[in-house]
């Protein structure tokens, strides 16, 4: 069995060694990245690196883009930069009175930490991409009136 890779996360409560989980949000297929901390009995949820903004589906992010969760967002952005997980984009997302930073993640880098999750995400995202719209083709058998 492969060793689960971890990354150091520094925040106001100290230092944590966290693993990443890659998935997608059920309602829109956008990128989800979760953080897991190794406890006494294995890995347990630590928090969400990304947040789902339902209104973002009006202008859906690219498959490698996601909004960063507001809880400890400064530390999360430092974590992303330090470990070269992605690049901060100039766009922001909004929900209520909150503003969320948008990041373009390095998908190959995420794959290093959760290869199975990345494979499933990319496969599912492919399925959820809307089909290209083509004009209606007129049936030759159809009679004009």
PDB file of C-alpha atoms in Angstrom:
ATOM      1  CA  UNK A   1       0.000   0.000   0.000  1.00  0.00           C
ATOM      2  CA  UNK A   2       1.274   3.474  -0.882  1.00  0.00           C
ATOM      3  CA  UNK A   3       2.225   5.892   1.857  1.00  0.00           C
ATOM      4  CA  UNK A   4      -0.177   8.835   2.096  1.00  0.00           C
ATOM      5  CA  UNK A   5       1.736  12.044   1.362  1.00  0.00           C
ATOM      6  CA  UNK A   6       1.273  15.027   3.647  1.00  0.00           C
ATOM      7  CA  UNK A   7       2.086  18.735   3.547  1.00  0.00           C
ATOM      8  CA  UNK A   8       2.835  21.105   6.424  1.00  0.00           C
ATOM      9  CA  UNK A   9       0.116  23.604   7.322  1.00  0.00           C
ATOM     10  CA  UNK A  10       0.913  26.444   9.738  1.00  0.00           C
ATOM     11  CA  UNK A  11      -1.864  28.360  11.422  1.00  0.00           C
ATOM     12  CA  UNK A  12      -2.576  30.193  14.670  1.00  0.00           C
ATOM     13  CA  UNK A  13      -2.950  26.900  16.565  1.00  0.00           C
ATOM     14  CA  UNK A  14       0.400  25.462  15.484  1.00  0.00           C
ATOM     15  CA  UNK A  15       1.611  23.084  12.791  1.00  0.00           C
ATOM     16  CA  UNK A  16      -0.336  20.247  11.171  1.00  0.00           C
ATOM     17  CA  UNK A  17       0.625  17.595   8.640  1.00  0.00           C
ATOM     18  CA  UNK A  18      -2.276  17.359   6.198  1.00  0.00           C
ATOM     19  CA  UNK A  19      -3.203  15.147   3.281  1.00  0.00           C
ATOM     20  CA  UNK A  20      -5.404  16.242   0.372  1.00  0.00           C
ATOM     21  CA  UNK A  21      -8.597  14.717  -0.992  1.00  0.00           C
ATOM     22  CA  UNK A  22      -9.761  15.670  -4.485  1.00  0.00           C
ATOM     23  CA  UNK A  23     -13.399  15.335  -5.458  1.00  0.00           C
ATOM     24  CA  UNK A  24     -16.235  17.397  -6.904  1.00  0.00           C
ATOM     25  CA  UNK A  25     -19.336  19.122  -5.612  1.00  0.00           C
ATOM     26  CA  UNK A  26     -22.471  17.105  -6.382  1.00  0.00           C
ATOM     27  CA  UNK A  27     -24.619  20.001  -7.614  1.00  0.00           C
ATOM     28  CA  UNK A  28     -22.249  21.460 -10.211  1.00  0.00           C
ATOM     29  CA  UNK A  29     -19.199  19.205 -10.574  1.00  0.00           C
ATOM     30  CA  UNK A  30     -16.763  21.955  -9.548  1.00  0.00           C
ATOM     31  CA  UNK A  31     -13.423  21.079  -7.960  1.00  0.00           C
ATOM     32  CA  UNK A  32     -13.410  20.201  -4.259  1.00  0.00           C
ATOM     33  CA  UNK A  33     -10.202  19.872  -2.236  1.00  0.00           C
ATOM     34  CA  UNK A  34     -10.461  18.630   1.339  1.00  0.00           C
ATOM     35  CA  UNK A  35      -7.813  18.606   4.059  1.00  0.00           C
ATOM     36  CA  UNK A  36      -7.228  15.605   6.325  1.00  0.00           C
ATOM     37  CA  UNK A  37      -5.135  15.371   9.478  1.00  0.00           C
ATOM     38  CA  UNK A  38      -3.568  12.133  10.696  1.00  0.00           C
ATOM     39  CA  UNK A  39      -5.094  11.239  14.051  1.00  0.00           C
ATOM     40  CA  UNK A  40      -4.499   8.315  16.372  1.00  0.00           C
ATOM     41  CA  UNK A  41      -6.783   6.054  14.351  1.00  0.00           C
ATOM     42  CA  UNK A  42      -5.945   7.263  10.857  1.00  0.00           C
ATOM     43  CA  UNK A  43      -6.814  10.303   8.820  1.00  0.00           C
ATOM     44  CA  UNK A  44      -9.786  12.418   9.807  1.00  0.00           C
ATOM     45  CA  UNK A  45     -11.336  15.547   8.266  1.00  0.00           C
ATOM     46  CA  UNK A  46      -9.506  18.757   9.128  1.00  0.00           C
ATOM     47  CA  UNK A  47     -11.390  21.180   6.902  1.00  0.00           C
ATOM     48  CA  UNK A  48     -12.214  22.241   3.383  1.00  0.00           C
ATOM     49  CA  UNK A  49      -9.607  23.967   1.270  1.00  0.00           C
ATOM     50  CA  UNK A  50     -12.258  24.961  -1.267  1.00  0.00           C
ATOM     51  CA  UNK A  51     -15.826  26.228  -0.996  1.00  0.00           C
ATOM     52  CA  UNK A  52     -18.794  25.641  -3.281  1.00  0.00           C
ATOM     53  CA  UNK A  53     -20.340  28.845  -4.567  1.00  0.00           C
ATOM     54  CA  UNK A  54     -23.617  27.895  -6.274  1.00  0.00           C
ATOM     55  CA  UNK A  55     -23.833  31.249  -8.058  1.00  0.00           C
ATOM     56  CA  UNK A  56     -20.428  30.576  -9.610  1.00  0.00           C
ATOM     57  CA  UNK A  57     -22.199  28.147 -11.929  1.00  0.00           C
ATOM     58  CA  UNK A  58     -23.483  31.206 -13.813  1.00  0.00           C
ATOM     59  CA  UNK A  59     -19.899  31.596 -15.034  1.00  0.00           C
ATOM     60  CA  UNK A  60     -18.455  28.164 -14.234  1.00  0.00           C
ATOM     61  CA  UNK A  61     -14.791  28.050 -13.298  1.00  0.00           C
ATOM     62  CA  UNK A  62     -12.377  26.046 -15.415  1.00  0.00           C
ATOM     63  CA  UNK A  63     -11.896  22.455 -14.278  1.00  0.00           C
ATOM     64  CA  UNK A  64      -8.702  23.379 -12.389  1.00  0.00           C
ATOM     65  CA  UNK A  65     -10.160  26.461 -10.655  1.00  0.00           C
ATOM     66  CA  UNK A  66     -11.853  26.724  -7.282  1.00  0.00           C
ATOM     67  CA  UNK A  67     -12.725  29.265  -4.600  1.00  0.00           C
ATOM     68  CA  UNK A  68     -10.880  29.054  -1.295  1.00  0.00           C
ATOM     69  CA  UNK A  69     -12.879  28.490   1.873  1.00  0.00           C
ATOM     70  CA  UNK A  70     -13.192  31.579   4.068  1.00  0.00           C
ATOM     71  CA  UNK A  71     -12.122  29.888   7.317  1.00  0.00           C
ATOM     72  CA  UNK A  72      -8.410  30.645   7.778  1.00  0.00           C
ATOM     73  CA  UNK A  73      -8.229  31.668   4.123  1.00  0.00           C
ATOM     74  CA  UNK A  74      -5.000  33.634   4.582  1.00  0.00           C
ATOM     75  CA  UNK A  75      -3.282  30.530   5.957  1.00  0.00           C
ATOM     76  CA  UNK A  76      -4.816  28.393   3.209  1.00  0.00           C
ATOM     77  CA  UNK A  77      -3.519  30.722   0.504  1.00  0.00           C
ATOM     78  CA  UNK A  78      -0.047  30.624   2.101  1.00  0.00           C
ATOM     79  CA  UNK A  79      -0.301  26.798   2.165  1.00  0.00           C
ATOM     80  CA  UNK A  80      -1.189  26.715  -1.558  1.00  0.00           C
ATOM     81  CA  UNK A  81       1.677  29.062  -2.447  1.00  0.00           C
ATOM     82  CA  UNK A  82       4.262  27.374  -0.203  1.00  0.00           C
ATOM     83  CA  UNK A  83       3.542  23.911  -1.622  1.00  0.00           C
ATOM     84  CA  UNK A  84       3.049  25.130  -5.212  1.00  0.00           C
ATOM     85  CA  UNK A  85      -0.473  23.692  -5.414  1.00  0.00           C
ATOM     86  CA  UNK A  86      -1.785  26.533  -7.555  1.00  0.00           C
ATOM     87  CA  UNK A  87      -1.806  30.204  -8.462  1.00  0.00           C
ATOM     88  CA  UNK A  88      -4.015  32.947  -7.036  1.00  0.00           C
ATOM     89  CA  UNK A  89      -6.235  34.477  -9.732  1.00  0.00           C
ATOM     90  CA  UNK A  90      -7.470  38.082  -9.829  1.00  0.00           C
ATOM     91  CA  UNK A  91     -11.160  37.028  -9.877  1.00  0.00           C
ATOM     92  CA  UNK A  92     -13.091  36.660  -6.641  1.00  0.00           C
ATOM     93  CA  UNK A  93     -16.296  34.874  -5.727  1.00  0.00           C
ATOM     94  CA  UNK A  94     -19.038  36.329  -3.550  1.00  0.00           C
ATOM     95  CA  UNK A  95     -21.684  34.903  -1.272  1.00  0.00           C
ATOM     96  CA  UNK A  96     -23.592  37.202   1.031  1.00  0.00           C
ATOM     97  CA  UNK A  97     -21.073  39.583   2.568  1.00  0.00           C
ATOM     98  CA  UNK A  98     -18.145  37.206   2.065  1.00  0.00           C
ATOM     99  CA  UNK A  99     -15.487  37.365  -0.627  1.00  0.00           C
ATOM    100  CA  UNK A 100     -13.585  34.260  -1.720  1.00  0.00           C
ATOM    101  CA  UNK A 101     -10.224  34.110  -3.487  1.00  0.00           C
ATOM    102  CA  UNK A 102     -10.069  32.070  -6.682  1.00  0.00           C
ATOM    103  CA  UNK A 103      -7.149  29.729  -7.378  1.00  0.00           C
ATOM    104  CA  UNK A 104      -6.044  27.878 -10.504  1.00  0.00           C
ATOM    105  CA  UNK A 105      -4.774  24.580  -9.117  1.00  0.00           C
ATOM    106  CA  UNK A 106      -1.908  22.608 -10.621  1.00  0.00           C
ATOM    107  CA  UNK A 107      -3.760  19.378 -11.417  1.00  0.00           C
ATOM    108  CA  UNK A 108      -0.577  17.314 -11.733  1.00  0.00           C
ATOM    109  CA  UNK A 109       0.510  18.524  -8.305  1.00  0.00           C
ATOM    110  CA  UNK A 110      -2.871  17.555  -6.812  1.00  0.00           C
ATOM    111  CA  UNK A 111      -2.550  14.150  -8.509  1.00  0.00           C
ATOM    112  CA  UNK A 112       0.628  13.520  -6.466  1.00  0.00           C
ATOM    113  CA  UNK A 113      -1.450  13.646  -3.274  1.00  0.00           C
ATOM    114  CA  UNK A 114      -4.672  11.963  -4.416  1.00  0.00           C
ATOM    115  CA  UNK A 115      -4.241  10.092  -7.704  1.00  0.00           C
ATOM    116  CA  UNK A 116      -7.511   8.168  -7.365  1.00  0.00           C
ATOM    117  CA  UNK A 117      -9.513  11.282  -6.477  1.00  0.00           C
ATOM    118  CA  UNK A 118      -8.021  13.184  -9.420  1.00  0.00           C
ATOM    119  CA  UNK A 119      -8.826  10.364 -11.820  1.00  0.00           C
ATOM    120  CA  UNK A 120     -12.449  10.260 -10.629  1.00  0.00           C
ATOM    121  CA  UNK A 121     -12.782  14.049 -10.701  1.00  0.00           C
ATOM    122  CA  UNK A 122     -11.477  14.359 -14.251  1.00  0.00           C
ATOM    123  CA  UNK A 123     -13.627  11.458 -15.446  1.00  0.00           C
ATOM    124  CA  UNK A 124     -16.762  12.881 -13.798  1.00  0.00           C
ATOM    125  CA  UNK A 125     -16.020  16.409 -14.975  1.00  0.00           C
ATOM    126  CA  UNK A 126     -15.757  15.142 -18.518  1.00  0.00           C
ATOM    127  CA  UNK A 127     -19.206  13.580 -18.229  1.00  0.00           C
ATOM    128  CA  UNK A 128     -20.672  16.757 -16.729  1.00  0.00           C
ATOM    129  CA  UNK A 129     -19.342  19.076 -19.427  1.00  0.00           C
ATOM    130  CA  UNK A 130     -22.345  20.200 -21.474  1.00  0.00           C
ATOM    131  CA  UNK A 131     -22.448  18.689 -24.958  1.00  0.00           C
ATOM    132  CA  UNK A 132     -21.685  21.002 -27.842  1.00  0.00           C
ATOM    133  CA  UNK A 133     -24.903  22.422 -29.233  1.00  0.00           C
ATOM    134  CA  UNK A 134     -25.551  21.699 -32.840  1.00  0.00           C
ATOM    135  CA  UNK A 135     -28.315  23.127 -34.968  1.00  0.00           C
ATOM    136  CA  UNK A 136     -31.329  20.936 -35.634  1.00  0.00           C
ATOM    137  CA  UNK A 137     -30.893  18.818 -38.700  1.00  0.00           C
ATOM    138  CA  UNK A 138     -33.917  18.667 -40.882  1.00  0.00           C
ATOM    139  CA  UNK A 139     -35.154  15.235 -41.785  1.00  0.00           C
ATOM    140  CA  UNK A 140     -35.287  14.683 -45.514  1.00  0.00           C
ATOM    141  CA  UNK A 141     -38.560  12.827 -45.127  1.00  0.00           C
ATOM    142  CA  UNK A 142     -40.273  15.804 -43.509  1.00  0.00           C
ATOM    143  CA  UNK A 143     -42.701  17.475 -45.909  1.00  0.00           C
ATOM    144  CA  UNK A 144     -43.016  21.218 -46.134  1.00  0.00           C
ATOM    145  CA  UNK A 145     -46.463  22.771 -45.726  1.00  0.00           C
TER     146      UNK A 145
END
